[in-house]
CSV table of C-alpha atoms in Angstrom, one decimal:
chain,number,residue,atom,x,y,z
A,37,UNK,CA,-17.1,19.1,-2.3
A,38,UNK,CA,-19.7,20.0,0.3
A,39,UNK,CA,-19.8,16.4,1.5
A,40,UNK,CA,-16.1,16.3,2.0
A,41,UNK,CA,-16.2,19.5,4.1
A,42,UNK,CA,-18.9,18.1,6.4
A,43,UNK,CA,-16.9,14.8,6.8
A,44,UNK,CA,-13.5,16.3,7.4
A,45,UNK,CA,-14.0,17.0,11.1
A,46,UNK,CA,-15.7,13.7,11.9
A,47,UNK,CA,-12.7,11.4,11.7
A,48,UNK,CA,-10.7,10.2,14.7
A,49,UNK,CA,-7.7,8.0,15.4
A,50,UNK,CA,-7.5,5.6,18.3
A,51,UNK,CA,-4.8,3.1,19.3
A,52,UNK,CA,-6.0,-0.5,19.6
A,53,UNK,CA,-5.2,-2.4,22.8
A,54,UNK,CA,-3.3,-5.5,21.7
A,55,UNK,CA,-4.9,-8.9,22.0
A,56,UNK,CA,-1.8,-10.8,20.7
A,57,UNK,CA,1.5,-9.6,19.3
A,58,UNK,CA,1.4,-7.6,16.1
A,59,UNK,CA,3.8,-7.1,13.1
A,60,UNK,CA,6.6,-4.7,13.8
A,61,UNK,CA,7.9,-4.0,10.3
A,62,UNK,CA,8.2,-1.2,7.7
A,63,UNK,CA,7.7,-1.6,4.0
A,64,UNK,CA,5.5,-4.7,4.1
A,65,UNK,CA,3.1,-5.9,1.4
A,66,UNK,CA,-0.4,-5.5,2.7
A,67,UNK,CA,-3.9,-5.9,1.3
A,68,UNK,CA,-7.4,-6.0,2.6
A,69,UNK,CA,-9.6,-9.0,1.7
A,70,UNK,CA,-13.4,-8.9,1.1
A,71,UNK,CA,-14.1,-10.8,4.3
A,72,UNK,CA,-12.8,-8.1,6.6
A,73,UNK,CA,-9.3,-9.6,6.9
A,74,UNK,CA,-6.0,-7.8,6.3
A,75,UNK,CA,-3.1,-9.9,4.9
A,76,UNK,CA,0.4,-8.6,5.6
A,77,UNK,CA,3.6,-10.1,4.4
A,78,UNK,CA,7.3,-9.4,4.9
A,79,UNK,CA,8.9,-6.0,5.6
A,80,UNK,CA,12.0,-4.7,7.3
A,81,UNK,CA,12.2,-5.7,11.0
A,82,UNK,CA,14.0,-2.7,12.4
A,83,UNK,CA,16.6,-0.1,11.4
A,84,UNK,CA,18.3,0.0,8.0
A,85,UNK,CA,20.7,-3.0,7.9
A,86,UNK,CA,18.4,-5.2,10.0
A,87,UNK,CA,17.0,-8.3,8.3
A,88,UNK,CA,13.8,-8.5,6.3
A,89,UNK,CA,11.2,-11.2,7.1
A,90,UNK,CA,8.8,-13.5,5.4
A,91,UNK,CA,6.3,-13.7,8.2
A,92,UNK,CA,2.7,-13.8,7.1
A,93,UNK,CA,0.1,-12.1,9.3
A,94,UNK,CA,-3.7,-11.9,9.3
A,95,UNK,CA,-5.8,-9.2,11.0
A,96,UNK,CA,-9.4,-10.1,11.5
A,97,UNK,CA,-12.5,-9.6,13.6
A,98,UNK,CA,-12.1,-12.4,16.1
A,99,UNK,CA,-15.4,-12.6,17.9
A,100,UNK,CA,-19.0,-11.3,18.3
A,101,UNK,CA,-17.8,-8.5,20.5
A,102,UNK,CA,-16.0,-7.0,17.5
A,103,UNK,CA,-12.6,-7.4,19.0
A,104,UNK,CA,-9.8,-7.3,16.4
A,105,UNK,CA,-6.3,-8.6,16.4
A,106,UNK,CA,-3.3,-10.0,14.4
A,107,UNK,CA,-2.4,-13.6,14.1
A,108,UNK,CA,0.9,-14.9,12.6
A,109,UNK,CA,0.5,-17.9,10.3
A,110,UNK,CA,3.0,-20.6,11.0
A,111,UNK,CA,5.3,-21.1,8.1
A,112,UNK,CA,4.8,-24.9,8.0
A,113,UNK,CA,1.1,-24.2,7.3
A,114,UNK,CA,1.9,-22.1,4.3
A,115,UNK,CA,2.9,-24.9,1.9
A,116,UNK,CA,6.1,-26.3,0.7
A,117,UNK,CA,7.1,-23.4,-1.5
A,118,UNK,CA,7.1,-19.9,0.0
A,119,UNK,CA,8.4,-16.4,-1.0
A,120,UNK,CA,11.8,-15.4,0.5
A,121,UNK,CA,12.1,-12.5,2.9
A,122,UNK,CA,11.6,-9.1,1.3
A,123,UNK,CA,10.5,-5.5,1.7
A,124,UNK,CA,9.0,-2.9,-0.7
A,125,UNK,CA,7.0,-5.6,-2.5
A,126,UNK,CA,3.4,-4.8,-3.8
A,127,UNK,CA,0.3,-6.9,-3.3
A,128,UNK,CA,-3.4,-7.0,-4.2
A,129,UNK,CA,-6.4,-9.2,-3.4
A,130,UNK,CA,-8.3,-10.6,-6.3
A,131,UNK,CA,-11.2,-13.1,-5.8
A,132,UNK,CA,-9.9,-15.4,-3.1
A,133,UNK,CA,-6.2,-14.9,-3.6
A,134,UNK,CA,-3.5,-12.4,-2.6
A,135,UNK,CA,-0.9,-11.7,-5.3
A,136,UNK,CA,2.6,-10.7,-4.3
A,137,UNK,CA,4.9,-8.9,-6.7
A,138,UNK,CA,8.7,-8.5,-6.5
A,139,UNK,CA,10.4,-6.5,-3.8
A,140,UNK,CA,13.9,-6.3,-2.4
A,141,UNK,CA,15.9,-8.5,-0.1
A,142,UNK,CA,18.7,-6.3,1.1
A,143,UNK,CA,20.9,-9.3,2.0
A,144,UNK,CA,24.0,-8.8,4.2
A,145,UNK,CA,24.9,-5.2,5.2
A,146,UNK,CA,27.1,-3.7,2.5
A,147,UNK,CA,25.7,-5.8,-0.3
A,148,UNK,CA,23.3,-4.6,-2.8
A,149,UNK,CA,20.9,-7.4,-2.0
A,150,UNK,CA,18.5,-9.0,-4.5
A,151,UNK,CA,15.8,-7.2,-6.5
A,152,UNK,CA,13.1,-9.7,-7.2
A,153,UNK,CA,10.9,-10.3,-10.3
A,154,UNK,CA,8.8,-13.2,-8.9
A,155,UNK,CA,5.0,-13.3,-8.6
A,156,UNK,CA,3.3,-15.4,-5.9
A,157,UNK,CA,-0.3,-16.3,-5.2
A,158,UNK,CA,-1.6,-17.0,-1.6
A,159,UNK,CA,-4.9,-18.8,-1.4
A,160,UNK,CA,-7.0,-17.0,1.2
A,161,UNK,CA,-8.9,-20.3,1.8
A,162,UNK,CA,-6.0,-22.6,2.5
A,163,UNK,CA,-3.4,-19.9,3.3
A,164,UNK,CA,-0.8,-21.7,1.1
A,165,UNK,CA,1.5,-20.1,-1.4
A,166,UNK,CA,2.1,-21.0,-5.0
A,167,UNK,CA,4.6,-19.3,-7.3
A,168,UNK,CA,2.7,-17.9,-10.4
A,169,UNK,CA,3.6,-19.2,-13.8
A,170,UNK,CA,4.6,-15.7,-15.0
A,171,UNK,CA,7.2,-13.4,-13.7
A,172,UNK,CA,7.6,-9.6,-13.8
A,173,UNK,CA,9.4,-8.4,-16.9
A,174,UNK,CA,12.2,-6.9,-14.7
A,175,UNK,CA,13.1,-7.0,-11.0
A,176,UNK,CA,11.5,-4.2,-9.0
A,177,UNK,CA,10.8,-2.7,-5.6
A,178,UNK,CA,9.0,0.4,-4.3
A,179,UNK,CA,6.2,-0.1,-6.8
A,180,UNK,CA,2.4,-0.2,-6.3
A,181,UNK,CA,-0.4,-2.4,-7.5
A,182,UNK,CA,-4.2,-2.3,-7.6
A,183,UNK,CA,-7.0,-4.5,-8.8
A,184,UNK,CA,-8.7,-2.7,-11.7
A,185,UNK,CA,-11.0,-5.3,-13.1
A,186,UNK,CA,-12.4,-8.8,-12.4
A,187,UNK,CA,-9.3,-10.4,-14.0
A,188,UNK,CA,-6.9,-7.4,-14.3
A,189,UNK,CA,-4.2,-6.0,-12.0
A,190,UNK,CA,-2.3,-2.7,-12.7
A,191,UNK,CA,1.3,-2.5,-11.5
A,192,UNK,CA,2.8,1.0,-11.5
A,193,UNK,CA,6.6,1.1,-11.6
A,194,UNK,CA,9.1,4.0,-12.1
A,195,UNK,CA,9.5,2.5,-15.7
A,196,UNK,CA,5.9,2.6,-16.5
A,197,UNK,CA,2.7,0.6,-16.2
A,198,UNK,CA,2.3,-3.2,-16.2
A,199,UNK,CA,-0.9,-5.1,-17.0
A,200,UNK,CA,-1.4,-8.6,-15.4
A,201,UNK,CA,-4.5,-10.3,-16.7
A,202,UNK,CA,-6.2,-13.7,-16.8
A,203,UNK,CA,-7.6,-15.0,-20.1
A,204,UNK,CA,-9.6,-17.9,-18.5
A,205,UNK,CA,-6.7,-20.3,-18.8
A,206,UNK,CA,-3.5,-18.6,-17.7
A,207,UNK,CA,-2.0,-15.3,-16.4
A,208,UNK,CA,0.1,-13.0,-18.5
A,209,UNK,CA,2.0,-9.8,-17.7
A,210,UNK,CA,2.8,-7.1,-20.3
A,211,UNK,CA,4.0,-3.5,-20.4
A,212,UNK,CA,0.9,-1.5,-20.9
A,213,UNK,CA,0.9,1.5,-23.2
A,214,UNK,CA,-1.2,4.4,-21.8
A,215,UNK,CA,-2.3,7.9,-22.9
A,216,UNK,CA,-2.3,11.1,-20.8
A,217,UNK,CA,0.2,12.4,-18.3
A,218,UNK,CA,1.0,9.7,-15.7
A,219,UNK,CA,3.4,9.2,-12.7
A,220,UNK,CA,6.4,8.5,-15.0
A,221,UNK,CA,9.7,8.1,-13.2
A,222,UNK,CA,8.2,8.0,-9.7
A,223,UNK,CA,8.5,5.2,-7.1
A,224,UNK,CA,7.6,5.2,-3.4
A,225,UNK,CA,4.1,6.3,-4.3
A,226,UNK,CA,0.9,5.7,-2.4
A,227,UNK,CA,-1.9,4.1,-4.3
A,228,UNK,CA,-5.5,2.9,-3.8
A,229,UNK,CA,-8.2,1.4,-6.0
A,230,UNK,CA,-11.2,3.7,-6.4
A,231,UNK,CA,-13.7,0.9,-6.0
A,232,UNK,CA,-14.1,-2.7,-7.1
A,233,UNK,CA,-16.2,-1.8,-10.2
A,234,UNK,CA,-14.6,1.5,-11.1
A,235,UNK,CA,-11.6,0.2,-13.0
A,236,UNK,CA,-9.6,3.2,-11.6
A,237,UNK,CA,-6.6,3.6,-9.3
A,238,UNK,CA,-5.2,6.7,-7.5
A,239,UNK,CA,-1.4,7.2,-7.4
A,240,UNK,CA,-0.1,10.0,-5.2
A,241,UNK,CA,3.3,11.4,-4.3
A,242,UNK,CA,6.6,9.6,-4.7
A,243,UNK,CA,10.2,10.2,-5.5
A,244,UNK,CA,12.4,10.3,-8.7
A,245,UNK,CA,15.8,8.7,-8.9
A,246,UNK,CA,17.3,12.1,-8.6
A,247,UNK,CA,15.5,12.5,-5.2
A,248,UNK,CA,12.9,15.0,-6.3
A,249,UNK,CA,9.6,14.4,-4.4
A,250,UNK,CA,6.2,14.8,-5.9
A,251,UNK,CA,2.9,16.1,-4.6
A,252,UNK,CA,1.0,15.2,-7.8
A,253,UNK,CA,-2.1,12.9,-7.8
A,254,UNK,CA,-3.0,10.8,-10.8
A,255,UNK,CA,-6.0,8.6,-11.6
A,256,UNK,CA,-5.7,5.7,-14.0
A,257,UNK,CA,-8.8,4.6,-15.9
A,258,UNK,CA,-8.0,1.0,-16.9
A,259,UNK,CA,-11.0,0.7,-19.1
A,260,UNK,CA,-9.2,3.0,-21.6
A,261,UNK,CA,-5.7,2.9,-20.1
A,262,UNK,CA,-5.8,6.7,-19.7
A,263,UNK,CA,-3.9,8.7,-17.0
A,264,UNK,CA,-5.4,11.9,-15.7
A,265,UNK,CA,-3.2,14.3,-13.6
A,266,UNK,CA,-5.5,15.9,-11.1
A,267,UNK,CA,-5.6,19.6,-10.4
A,268,UNK,CA,-6.0,20.8,-6.8
A,269,UNK,CA,-9.1,22.8,-6.1
A,270,UNK,CA,-8.3,26.5,-6.3
A,271,UNK,CA,-7.7,28.1,-2.9
A,272,UNK,CA,-7.5,24.8,-1.0
A,273,UNK,CA,-4.6,23.3,0.9
A,274,UNK,CA,-2.7,20.3,-0.3
A,275,UNK,CA,0.0,18.0,0.9
A,276,UNK,CA,3.7,18.9,0.4
A,277,UNK,CA,5.8,16.9,-1.9
A,278,UNK,CA,6.0,13.6,-0.1
A,279,UNK,CA,7.2,9.9,-0.5
A,280,UNK,CA,6.4,6.6,1.2
A,281,UNK,CA,2.9,7.7,2.5
A,282,UNK,CA,0.0,5.2,2.7
A,283,UNK,CA,-3.4,5.4,1.1
A,284,UNK,CA,-6.7,3.5,1.4
A,285,UNK,CA,-10.1,3.7,-0.4
A,286,UNK,CA,-13.1,5.2,1.5
A,287,UNK,CA,-15.9,5.4,-1.0
A,288,UNK,CA,-16.6,6.0,-4.7
A,289,UNK,CA,-14.6,9.2,-5.0
A,290,UNK,CA,-12.6,9.5,-1.7
A,291,UNK,CA,-9.4,8.1,-0.3
A,292,UNK,CA,-7.4,8.7,2.8
A,293,UNK,CA,-3.6,9.4,2.7
A,294,UNK,CA,-1.5,9.3,5.8
A,295,UNK,CA,2.1,9.9,6.7
A,296,UNK,CA,5.1,9.7,4.5
A,297,UNK,CA,8.2,12.0,4.6
A,298,UNK,CA,9.4,15.3,3.1
A,299,UNK,CA,12.9,16.6,2.6
A,300,UNK,CA,14.6,19.5,4.3
A,301,UNK,CA,16.6,22.2,2.6
A,302,UNK,CA,19.6,19.9,2.3
A,303,UNK,CA,17.7,17.1,0.5
A,304,UNK,CA,18.4,13.5,1.4
A,305,UNK,CA,21.7,14.6,3.0
A,306,UNK,CA,19.7,16.3,5.7
A,307,UNK,CA,17.5,13.3,6.3
A,308,UNK,CA,13.8,12.6,5.9
A,309,UNK,CA,11.2,14.6,7.8
A,310,UNK,CA,8.3,12.3,8.8
A,311,UNK,CA,4.8,13.7,8.4
A,312,UNK,CA,1.8,12.9,10.7
A,313,UNK,CA,-0.9,14.5,8.6
A,314,UNK,CA,-4.1,12.6,7.7
A,315,UNK,CA,-5.6,13.8,4.4
A,316,UNK,CA,-9.1,13.2,2.9
A,317,UNK,CA,-8.8,13.2,-0.9
A,318,UNK,CA,-12.0,13.9,-2.8
A,319,UNK,CA,-11.9,13.4,-6.5
A,320,UNK,CA,-14.4,15.0,-9.0
A,321,UNK,CA,-13.6,14.6,-12.6
A,322,UNK,CA,-10.1,16.2,-13.0
A,323,UNK,CA,-10.2,18.1,-9.7
A,324,UNK,CA,-9.0,16.9,-6.3
A,325,UNK,CA,-9.8,18.5,-2.9
A,326,UNK,CA,-7.5,17.8,0.0
A,327,UNK,CA,-8.6,18.3,3.6
A,328,UNK,CA,-6.8,17.6,6.8
A,329,UNK,CA,-8.8,15.3,9.1
A,330,UNK,CA,-8.3,13.7,12.5
A,331,UNK,CA,-5.9,16.5,13.5
A,332,UNK,CA,-5.8,15.4,17.2
A,333,UNK,CA,-4.4,12.2,18.5
A,334,UNK,CA,-2.3,11.3,15.4
A,335,UNK,CA,-0.4,8.0,15.5
A,336,UNK,CA,2.8,10.0,14.7
A,337,UNK,CA,4.8,10.6,11.6
A,338,UNK,CA,6.2,7.5,9.7
A,339,UNK,CA,7.1,6.1,6.4
A,340,UNK,CA,6.5,2.8,4.7
A,341,UNK,CA,3.4,1.8,6.9
A,342,UNK,CA,0.4,0.0,5.7
A,343,UNK,CA,-3.1,1.5,5.6
A,344,UNK,CA,-6.0,-0.8,4.8
A,345,UNK,CA,-9.8,-0.4,4.8
A,346,UNK,CA,-12.0,-3.1,6.4
A,347,UNK,CA,-15.7,-2.6,7.2
A,348,UNK,CA,-16.0,1.0,8.3
A,349,UNK,CA,-12.4,1.4,9.6
A,350,UNK,CA,-9.0,2.1,8.3
A,351,UNK,CA,-6.2,0.1,9.9
A,352,UNK,CA,-2.7,1.5,10.2
A,353,UNK,CA,0.1,-0.9,10.9
A,354,UNK,CA,3.9,-0.7,11.1
A,355,UNK,CA,6.1,1.9,9.6
A,356,UNK,CA,9.4,3.6,10.5
A,357,UNK,CA,10.2,7.0,11.9
A,358,UNK,CA,13.4,8.3,10.2
A,359,UNK,CA,14.1,10.7,13.1
A,360,UNK,CA,13.6,8.5,16.2
A,361,UNK,CA,14.6,5.4,14.2
A,362,UNK,CA,11.7,3.6,15.8
A,363,UNK,CA,9.8,0.8,13.9
A,364,UNK,CA,6.2,0.5,15.1
A,365,UNK,CA,4.0,-2.4,16.0
A,366,UNK,CA,1.1,-0.5,17.6
A,367,UNK,CA,-2.1,-0.9,15.6
A,368,UNK,CA,-4.1,2.3,15.0
A,369,UNK,CA,-7.7,2.7,13.8
A,370,UNK,CA,-9.2,5.6,11.9
A,371,UNK,CA,-12.9,5.9,11.7
A,372,UNK,CA,-15.7,8.4,11.6
């Protein structure tokens, strides 16, 4: 944990001057690709009751001066068949494809909308969509997904874990039995892969159906399909119970978690309280050390934002402030 202590004060946030327009959404599906691009799809465009979108955005390094910016991909260039608008979907990048899982289209105000069970693949070469030959076993939203092997994706839902895998010919999805204590009953969690070769994913926070928030952190080892509930280092600080925060991988045993919301004394009736803390999470065996970092110049509290790691930077995009009711489009960069 000495390395984490040394690094905690070295991180800084900075807002990025826009080159073009940027996605102004909350609850999008967003994943970083291996070639220093970020792929962002969908999300809610404004306040609750506003429409969801099926816009597709790409963030990349645009020139030799290391300027970065967002580009919206024209829908006519994405192929004939495309996903419908949605929010609270999950996505991962595997090889040269982005996989998109489920989500929720709220529909017209007052309706329950449509919960989705579809799986889509976006080629990162052609930027065209194809619907996958398999579907999720049930419609879902507010779930998370991580790549946990060269041909394996783990999807964590409030009902349990799903395993999507490729056998060399076709994809399949099945409910995956696990051992150990996992994030059962939780949705609106933050998750991050713990490295391309580790076969592990971190799941943090979340909410139950009875509106109980969690501050627990779990690690899944997909090589044995074992969950490990992490214990906080004795005497250290830790995040409050929180939902809808964002997480991104830093190195072999570290992730960054940002934002999310807690509840006041009146629960959901009193509204969500947005958080603007940035936490460095360092994992060693079954212990986790939490440290606040980048305590000055925070982007501001929000829920349902995206946080993605490319090169030596973490890119924060979008999100919604449940107090001011503002949906953000400013891009923020965290680096050390």
